[in-house]
Coordinates of C-alpha atoms in Angstrom, one line a residue:
M1 CA 6.2 -19.3 8.1
N2 CA 7.5 -16.7 10.3
A3 CA 6.2 -13.5 11.5
N4 CA 8.8 -11.3 8.9
L5 CA 6.5 -13.2 6.0
I6 CA 3.5 -13.0 7.4
G7 CA 3.8 -9.3 8.1
A8 CA 5.1 -8.7 4.5
L9 CA 2.2 -10.9 2.8
V10 CA -0.4 -8.8 5.0
G11 CA 1.1 -5.9 3.6
V12 CA 1.0 -6.3 0.0
V13 CA -3.0 -7.5 0.6
V14 CA -3.4 -4.0 2.2
A15 CA -1.2 -2.5 -0.5
A16 CA -3.7 -3.8 -3.2
A17 CA -6.8 -2.8 -1.2
D18 CA -5.4 0.4 -0.9
F19 CA -4.5 1.4 -4.9
A20 CA -7.7 -0.3 -6.1
L21 CA -9.8 2.3 -3.2
L22 CA -7.0 4.8 -5.3
R23 CA -7.8 4.2 -8.5
V24 CA -11.5 4.6 -7.7
L25 CA -11.1 8.2 -6.8
A26 CA -8.9 8.8 -8.7
S27 CA -11.1 8.1 -11.4
R28 CA -13.7 10.7 -9.9
V29 CA -11.4 13.5 -9.7
E30 CA -10.7 16.1 -12.5
L31 CA -7.3 17.7 -12.6
D32 CA -4.6 15.6 -13.8
E33 CA -2.3 16.0 -11.5
T34 CA -4.4 14.7 -8.3
K35 CA -4.9 11.8 -10.2
R36 CA -1.8 11.5 -10.9
V37 CA -0.8 12.0 -7.4
L38 CA -3.0 9.0 -6.2
N39 CA -1.9 7.2 -8.6
I40 CA 1.9 7.8 -7.4
T41 CA 0.7 7.5 -3.9
G42 CA -1.0 3.7 -4.5
L43 CA 2.2 2.4 -6.2
S44 CA 4.2 3.3 -3.4
Q45 CA 2.2 1.7 -1.2
F46 CA 3.7 -1.8 -2.9
V47 CA 6.8 -0.9 -1.3
L48 CA 6.3 0.9 1.5
L49 CA 3.5 -1.6 3.3
P50 CA 5.0 -5.0 3.2
I51 CA 8.3 -3.5 4.4
V52 CA 6.7 -2.0 7.3
G53 CA 4.8 -5.1 7.7
W54 CA 8.0 -7.0 7.7
F55 CA 9.4 -5.1 10.5
V56 CA 6.1 -4.9 12.9
A57 CA 4.7 -8.1 12.7
P58 CA 7.4 -10.1 14.7
L59 CA 6.6 -7.3 17.6
F60 CA 2.8 -8.3 17.8
A61 CA 3.5 -11.9 17.3
G62 CA 6.4 -11.5 20.6
E63 CA 9.2 -12.7 18.6

């Protein structure tokens, strides 16, 4: 496994944890607009964090 793939996998794990926490937060909010924004933010993390991990992990690994 190269550093790019490891970084992307770490990004997915962090995104899943962030999504779970944002869902808990959204359940406690009363405004529908705020709930929608929190859910969209959580879902966007599944795209953004693996991409960032793909490019940043080799920098930390020294490749």
